[in-house]
């Protein structure tokens, strides 16, 4: 199980990356943490002409807080995000999700940007970025673009990033005072990709859910913002009736796919169970605050 | 710019405290380099897709999957393998506890398990059995059932904290 | 034979028997200095990779290797047909002891018909493995895909696809055990319970994959193979015969073995191919199976559907058990051990702890276009125990008895042994009642039941499981490998020698894969001889060094190899005492050996150290009378004579929590009380049980080789085939009831599979105990969340 031949460039500037992406297009792969790319190379599932190693590009590193948002550099390692006081204070949803991401050795090397750019439908970070209404910043020879998370995830490993672009950073609005976050996932073993999952960010006033963003992952081809369920929740007291309405709305919101973990019916069932649990937890959190 | 459309590249890195310069195939992963070129055979390959943890090595001070990093990426890096970890005696107590508690059988997972556990010990924080299990959850052991491994790590942590 | 005094020495308080010694191999492994097959370096080693069939069944119309041969680094490209020409005759995986068994002839690589997804078809040997894989991609094969046999349930259907034209009915084997009055017992029973159980395919997933390095020296005609094997002599015999090399010219070395679990007691075509390549090239050739090819070429196991019935009196006495097993083998019966042992063992052991007189067990083994199946840790036992113990739980429930109380009343009582169980097997030295008593104490069973009841009222659904078992260990020659015709020794041997220094070399036919066989053999020899462990070196895993033996499988190493070692050491001891008697002018019977010194028996007054015996016996032989001819070496072999197996028994307990909304199962605690007879090294025995349990738990909860309708393996990666990892596994408490077997002097029964054999059964029972309030029942393994939710009617 040895990787096929490819060329390798250790990029020393973004301009160089842009140039190579322009030249090689889809035959190039960006090598960030490599925790998803290298397995596919070792298994010969992917045979790129060239790997563009961005690990030495300092401008892609770091986590910083700014005007109402946190900037997470594409090369921030999962371990850095997990340990970051900025993330813990300003993006509790991501902090809560991080322990579910793989295992220590993978978190030490895998990158936040890589996870978001790959858009694995069972990955945690794309769901969190979407739940928090983040913005993806991509860049290429043609310039920089900012893409709202809602427009970024387009399908199975499909995103709005063009082949000649690279994700450079993710900007996530700081979670506002008075909001709560709950992250739940079901994985058969700790650190596995989930078989169902929910990233929930809500503003709860008293017993009323003023508004909430519910993002479901691992059950279909991309993280899904459940607009019907969110509408059923907005401005409602969290009670049995609301619970039924929200859970009912998921039938239309979600389009679960059968895979080796189980059938579509099981996935929908599990997402419904997580919904109830997440909102129970959110309301409890809001009360405790 | 390190542009390499050749099959090989020259790298210089520090492995277990020794500076080494070698020409590597750019497609070669780090553990094939360590095992094949440097004959440091303590790092093992159990899956080569990042699941089993047998290949765990320390790069730049943290434990990583050696099969999910290319050797060419290690240019300039500080690498520690089980051989180096042993020579430094950093986890001599843990190794002693592994032997005493029989926390290994075939031993194939053991170097990776120790590399991972070393990071937990280095943090200096106490950990419950459940937290130890969580920390080691990316390292597959088919022989022991993990109980003895958790015992050995727990004993080492306790000895260090009481130290 | 051991004398009464010898046996007393086994029990001495400071004896090496029953002591927790650490393993020297462990000390080496923690330093990263283990030496596994892939760590063995030979100059000019070439590397093999294989093109494998992408189809479950397809005819090979044409193979074009021209482009592959032109690739950089490529040394050899060999097709299945080319390899067949280098082999003597194809393998046929049958044993004569299995009446009517059929299997198709098998070449090491497919010749004109590929019959499973993953079967090797073409070998490429190159300077590096990467280059060999590059060239594999350029081998062009024109295939004619054919409809495969994908399901065991339809395999026997007339007119359906067949795996091999020569076996038109896809039937490998049928067997029935029938006590004769089963129908009558069911007709007269007060209560009859039926259930059908499904067991998914598993594979061993040793962390070190299969590995081989072959080197052929044309000058001496010596073939040396380093390979990760449990059975060096079997590999020697099979490879010699297959490749036409005289057996005595073949040397097999098993260096450190990175896990085996039965996987590495088999012979594999790709390994023969790599060896043939070494002979063709005159260069060492290494083949290390990668994880992807391991999933489609290592043996699989456990795929069975079992219909079971149990008949009861209203008082709760088991009257009869009836099972019907449909066992899904692969495309060939695995040579030389066959693919029918699993079904055979299910028949032998199901409901084996119990006292019913009527038993019928039928097995049908069918071929499918899947990876061949064969022996994997605790062959058949996880299935037989799951079925038997689930039926027993259902029976207890039906008569309103606690499952422990029901078992107490129905197991064969300890004092009734030896006896013949309903399956027709004679068992002795069993301790069901004692094990139940010990388990109850360890679990604090009543308190656990009380806690369960309290939590249930709070909506927390915990389950308590109990599963008793018997386990066939250490098979004898009258059963299978001996009488069946396979080149596998069911006896084993030890050669022990006193060296001039007084050190002792102990060469054993059994092998060490990390269980601690070397340490345990050392403990046995040290005890029997009366020397320190430090003065003994145990050598295993090299056919040039050790006496002929079967190796390590079926929990036989300590039971068979240990007894051989014990007897060899006693024989050497006797010779040393005779020699000492000559030198000391004393009767040997008045002497003893303690800590490496010949002493006066009783007073332990030192007389002469073994280093002196060694020195005189090897160098200063002129000091001896002419008629004294020291050998200072003894070889002893041991085998079972009348018995099929040495049986062990035991009982597991499990405590877990089921989330009825998600179907997730959380394991909380696991207990095992087992009787492996005399325990040589309690720590090593415990760890065998713990590791074995987790292997069983993996199968119960996660592991499953999933095939689609086209018989393609769907989850052949370690990401998708889920093995148990640390976080989900429970702490496991182990205890032993020691009832030494009367079959040997040493009294060890074997311990390596007692965890695996019943762990799935106890977890299934615990899950169903948790689900009892919902009147739901899971009857398939692995018990995935979806399976639990389906049982609950939620999906």
PDB file of N, CA and C in Angstrom, chain C residues 606-654:
ATOM      1  N   UNK C 606      24.044 -28.850  50.355  1.00  0.00           N
ATOM      2  CA  UNK C 606      24.588 -28.771  48.991  1.00  0.00           C
ATOM      3  C   UNK C 606      25.659 -29.823  48.776  1.00  0.00           C
ATOM      4  N   UNK C 607      25.614 -30.459  47.595  1.00  0.00           N
ATOM      5  CA  UNK C 607      26.618 -31.470  47.286  1.00  0.00           C
ATOM      6  C   UNK C 607      27.434 -31.096  46.051  1.00  0.00           C
ATOM      7  N   UNK C 608      26.755 -30.765  44.951  1.00  0.00           N
ATOM      8  CA  UNK C 608      27.518 -30.435  43.733  1.00  0.00           C
ATOM      9  C   UNK C 608      26.625 -29.574  42.828  1.00  0.00           C
ATOM     10  N   UNK C 609      27.164 -28.475  42.364  1.00  0.00           N
ATOM     11  CA  UNK C 609      26.339 -27.610  41.506  1.00  0.00           C
ATOM     12  C   UNK C 609      26.197 -28.173  40.086  1.00  0.00           C
ATOM     13  N   UNK C 610      25.159 -27.761  39.398  1.00  0.00           N
ATOM     14  CA  UNK C 610      24.946 -28.247  38.023  1.00  0.00           C
ATOM     15  C   UNK C 610      26.071 -27.801  37.099  1.00  0.00           C
ATOM     16  N   UNK C 611      26.727 -26.688  37.425  1.00  0.00           N
ATOM     17  CA  UNK C 611      27.840 -26.256  36.577  1.00  0.00           C
ATOM     18  C   UNK C 611      28.967 -27.312  36.634  1.00  0.00           C
ATOM     19  N   UNK C 612      29.130 -27.963  37.770  1.00  0.00           N
ATOM     20  CA  UNK C 612      30.120 -29.032  37.872  1.00  0.00           C
ATOM     21  C   UNK C 612      29.669 -30.264  37.090  1.00  0.00           C
ATOM     22  N   UNK C 613      28.381 -30.576  37.220  1.00  0.00           N
ATOM     23  CA  UNK C 613      27.831 -31.703  36.457  1.00  0.00           C
ATOM     24  C   UNK C 613      28.043 -31.437  34.970  1.00  0.00           C
ATOM     25  N   UNK C 614      27.757 -30.208  34.546  1.00  0.00           N
ATOM     26  CA  UNK C 614      27.913 -29.845  33.132  1.00  0.00           C
ATOM     27  C   UNK C 614      29.367 -29.921  32.705  1.00  0.00           C
ATOM     28  N   UNK C 615      30.226 -29.391  33.549  1.00  0.00           N
ATOM     29  CA  UNK C 615      31.656 -29.380  33.194  1.00  0.00           C
ATOM     30  C   UNK C 615      32.190 -30.812  33.067  1.00  0.00           C
ATOM     31  N   UNK C 616      31.876 -31.601  34.071  1.00  0.00           N
ATOM     32  CA  UNK C 616      32.374 -32.989  34.052  1.00  0.00           C
ATOM     33  C   UNK C 616      31.694 -33.772  32.936  1.00  0.00           C
ATOM     34  N   UNK C 617      30.391 -33.578  32.790  1.00  0.00           N
ATOM     35  CA  UNK C 617      29.622 -34.348  31.811  1.00  0.00           C
ATOM     36  C   UNK C 617      30.013 -34.039  30.377  1.00  0.00           C
ATOM     37  N   UNK C 618      30.526 -32.826  30.136  1.00  0.00           N
ATOM     38  CA  UNK C 618      30.896 -32.469  28.763  1.00  0.00           C
ATOM     39  C   UNK C 618      32.404 -32.490  28.550  1.00  0.00           C
ATOM     40  N   UNK C 619      33.179 -32.025  29.544  1.00  0.00           N
ATOM     41  CA  UNK C 619      34.624 -31.879  29.327  1.00  0.00           C
ATOM     42  C   UNK C 619      35.450 -32.955  30.041  1.00  0.00           C
ATOM     43  N   UNK C 620      35.151 -33.152  31.315  1.00  0.00           N
ATOM     44  CA  UNK C 620      36.008 -34.033  32.119  1.00  0.00           C
ATOM     45  C   UNK C 620      35.421 -35.445  32.177  1.00  0.00           C
ATOM     46  N   UNK C 621      34.961 -35.894  31.021  1.00  0.00           N
ATOM     47  CA  UNK C 621      34.312 -37.208  31.020  1.00  0.00           C
ATOM     48  C   UNK C 621      35.294 -38.324  31.368  1.00  0.00           C
ATOM     49  N   UNK C 622      36.583 -38.041  31.252  1.00  0.00           N
ATOM     50  CA  UNK C 622      37.584 -39.045  31.626  1.00  0.00           C
ATOM     51  C   UNK C 622      37.501 -39.384  33.106  1.00  0.00           C
ATOM     52  N   UNK C 623      36.937 -38.472  33.892  1.00  0.00           N
ATOM     53  CA  UNK C 623      36.787 -38.731  35.325  1.00  0.00           C
ATOM     54  C   UNK C 623      35.702 -39.767  35.615  1.00  0.00           C
ATOM     55  N   UNK C 624      34.917 -40.068  34.595  1.00  0.00           N
ATOM     56  CA  UNK C 624      33.775 -40.955  34.825  1.00  0.00           C
ATOM     57  C   UNK C 624      34.145 -42.392  34.478  1.00  0.00           C
ATOM     58  N   UNK C 625      33.484 -43.320  35.133  1.00  0.00           N
ATOM     59  CA  UNK C 625      33.677 -44.729  34.725  1.00  0.00           C
ATOM     60  C   UNK C 625      33.307 -44.886  33.245  1.00  0.00           C
ATOM     61  N   UNK C 626      33.920 -45.834  32.587  1.00  0.00           N
ATOM     62  CA  UNK C 626      33.710 -45.990  31.144  1.00  0.00           C
ATOM     63  C   UNK C 626      32.275 -46.302  30.764  1.00  0.00           C
ATOM     64  N   UNK C 627      31.575 -46.944  31.643  1.00  0.00           N
ATOM     65  CA  UNK C 627      30.198 -47.295  31.281  1.00  0.00           C
ATOM     66  C   UNK C 627      29.211 -46.153  31.562  1.00  0.00           C
ATOM     67  N   UNK C 628      29.692 -45.038  32.091  1.00  0.00           N
ATOM     68  CA  UNK C 628      28.809 -43.878  32.287  1.00  0.00           C
ATOM     69  C   UNK C 628      28.985 -42.951  31.083  1.00  0.00           C
ATOM     70  N   UNK C 629      27.927 -42.804  30.302  1.00  0.00           N
ATOM     71  CA  UNK C 629      28.001 -42.024  29.059  1.00  0.00           C
ATOM     72  C   UNK C 629      26.976 -40.901  29.106  1.00  0.00           C
ATOM     73  N   UNK C 630      27.380 -39.759  29.620  1.00  0.00           N
ATOM     74  CA  UNK C 630      26.378 -38.696  29.810  1.00  0.00           C
ATOM     75  C   UNK C 630      25.831 -38.184  28.482  1.00  0.00           C
ATOM     76  N   UNK C 631      24.549 -38.006  28.451  1.00  0.00           N
ATOM     77  CA  UNK C 631      23.887 -37.384  27.295  1.00  0.00           C
ATOM     78  C   UNK C 631      23.519 -35.952  27.660  1.00  0.00           C
ATOM     79  N   UNK C 632      23.026 -35.796  28.871  1.00  0.00           N
ATOM     80  CA  UNK C 632      22.634 -34.483  29.400  1.00  0.00           C
ATOM     81  C   UNK C 632      21.657 -33.758  28.471  1.00  0.00           C
ATOM     82  N   UNK C 633      20.808 -34.530  27.918  1.00  0.00           N
ATOM     83  CA  UNK C 633      19.802 -33.990  27.022  1.00  0.00           C
ATOM     84  C   UNK C 633      18.643 -34.969  27.010  1.00  0.00           C
ATOM     85  N   UNK C 634      17.449 -34.433  26.937  1.00  0.00           N
ATOM     86  CA  UNK C 634      16.290 -35.319  26.852  1.00  0.00           C
ATOM     87  C   UNK C 634      15.256 -34.704  25.937  1.00  0.00           C
ATOM     88  N   UNK C 635      14.608 -35.528  25.188  1.00  0.00           N
ATOM     89  CA  UNK C 635      13.484 -35.073  24.373  1.00  0.00           C
ATOM     90  C   UNK C 635      12.260 -35.853  24.793  1.00  0.00           C
ATOM     91  N   UNK C 636      11.187 -35.163  25.013  1.00  0.00           N
ATOM     92  CA  UNK C 636       9.934 -35.852  25.326  1.00  0.00           C
ATOM     93  C   UNK C 636       8.827 -35.260  24.468  1.00  0.00           C
ATOM     94  N   UNK C 637       7.927 -36.128  24.093  1.00  0.00           N
ATOM     95  CA  UNK C 637       6.758 -35.689  23.330  1.00  0.00           C
ATOM     96  C   UNK C 637       5.517 -35.995  24.133  1.00  0.00           C
ATOM     97  N   UNK C 638       4.505 -35.204  23.888  1.00  0.00           N
ATOM     98  CA  UNK C 638       3.243 -35.473  24.583  1.00  0.00           C
ATOM     99  C   UNK C 638       2.087 -35.305  23.616  1.00  0.00           C
ATOM    100  N   UNK C 639       1.128 -36.205  23.754  1.00  0.00           N
ATOM    101  CA  UNK C 639      -0.096 -36.092  22.976  1.00  0.00           C
ATOM    102  C   UNK C 639      -1.245 -36.626  23.814  1.00  0.00           C
ATOM    103  N   UNK C 640      -2.430 -36.254  23.461  1.00  0.00           N
ATOM    104  CA  UNK C 640      -3.583 -36.891  24.083  1.00  0.00           C
ATOM    105  C   UNK C 640      -3.679 -38.293  23.510  1.00  0.00           C
ATOM    106  N   UNK C 641      -4.169 -39.207  24.300  1.00  0.00           N
ATOM    107  CA  UNK C 641      -4.289 -40.565  23.782  1.00  0.00           C
ATOM    108  C   UNK C 641      -5.748 -40.904  23.494  1.00  0.00           C
ATOM    109  N   UNK C 642      -6.557 -40.934  24.507  1.00  0.00           N
ATOM    110  CA  UNK C 642      -7.943 -41.363  24.268  1.00  0.00           C
ATOM    111  C   UNK C 642      -8.879 -40.188  23.982  1.00  0.00           C
ATOM    112  N   UNK C 643      -8.473 -39.001  24.372  1.00  0.00           N
ATOM    113  CA  UNK C 643      -9.421 -37.890  24.329  1.00  0.00           C
ATOM    114  C   UNK C 643      -9.303 -37.086  23.047  1.00  0.00           C
ATOM    115  N   UNK C 644     -10.463 -36.511  22.659  1.00  0.00           N
ATOM    116  CA  UNK C 644     -10.533 -35.652  21.479  1.00  0.00           C
ATOM    117  C   UNK C 644      -9.864 -34.316  21.794  1.00  0.00           C
ATOM    118  N   UNK C 645     -10.199 -33.795  22.954  1.00  0.00           N
ATOM    119  CA  UNK C 645      -9.668 -32.511  23.425  1.00  0.00           C
ATOM    120  C   UNK C 645      -9.469 -32.632  24.931  1.00  0.00           C
ATOM    121  N   UNK C 646      -8.697 -31.681  25.480  1.00  0.00           N
ATOM    122  CA  UNK C 646      -8.823 -31.406  26.908  1.00  0.00           C
ATOM    123  C   UNK C 646      -9.897 -30.319  26.951  1.00  0.00           C
ATOM    124  N   UNK C 647     -10.915 -30.478  27.735  1.00  0.00           N
ATOM    125  CA  UNK C 647     -11.905 -29.410  27.785  1.00  0.00           C
ATOM    126  C   UNK C 647     -11.669 -28.520  29.003  1.00  0.00           C
ATOM    127  N   UNK C 648     -11.944 -27.229  28.814  1.00  0.00           N
ATOM    128  CA  UNK C 648     -11.975 -26.300  29.941  1.00  0.00           C
ATOM    129  C   UNK C 648     -13.408 -25.810  30.072  1.00  0.00           C
ATOM    130  N   UNK C 649     -13.669 -25.108  31.148  1.00  0.00           N
ATOM    131  CA  UNK C 649     -15.006 -24.529  31.308  1.00  0.00           C
ATOM    132  C   UNK C 649     -14.876 -23.221  32.071  1.00  0.00           C
ATOM    133  N   UNK C 650     -15.968 -22.509  32.124  1.00  0.00           N
ATOM    134  CA  UNK C 650     -15.960 -21.246  32.859  1.00  0.00           C
ATOM    135  C   UNK C 650     -17.271 -20.528  32.668  1.00  0.00           C
ATOM    136  N   UNK C 651     -17.301 -19.308  33.162  1.00  0.00           N
ATOM    137  CA  UNK C 651     -18.530 -18.536  33.062  1.00  0.00           C
ATOM    138  C   UNK C 651     -18.175 -17.052  33.009  1.00  0.00           C
ATOM    139  N   UNK C 652     -18.892 -16.325  32.169  1.00  0.00           N
ATOM    140  CA  UNK C 652     -18.697 -14.871  32.057  1.00  0.00           C
ATOM    141  C   UNK C 652     -19.882 -14.142  32.671  1.00  0.00           C
ATOM    142  N   UNK C 653     -19.611 -12.934  33.151  1.00  0.00           N
ATOM    143  CA  UNK C 653     -20.671 -12.019  33.557  1.00  0.00           C
ATOM    144  C   UNK C 653     -20.443 -10.681  32.872  1.00  0.00           C
ATOM    145  N   UNK C 654     -21.522 -10.002  32.536  1.00  0.00           N
ATOM    146  CA  UNK C 654     -21.377  -8.693  31.894  1.00  0.00           C
ATOM    147  C   UNK C 654     -22.408  -7.728  32.455  1.00  0.00           C
TER     148      UNK C 654
END
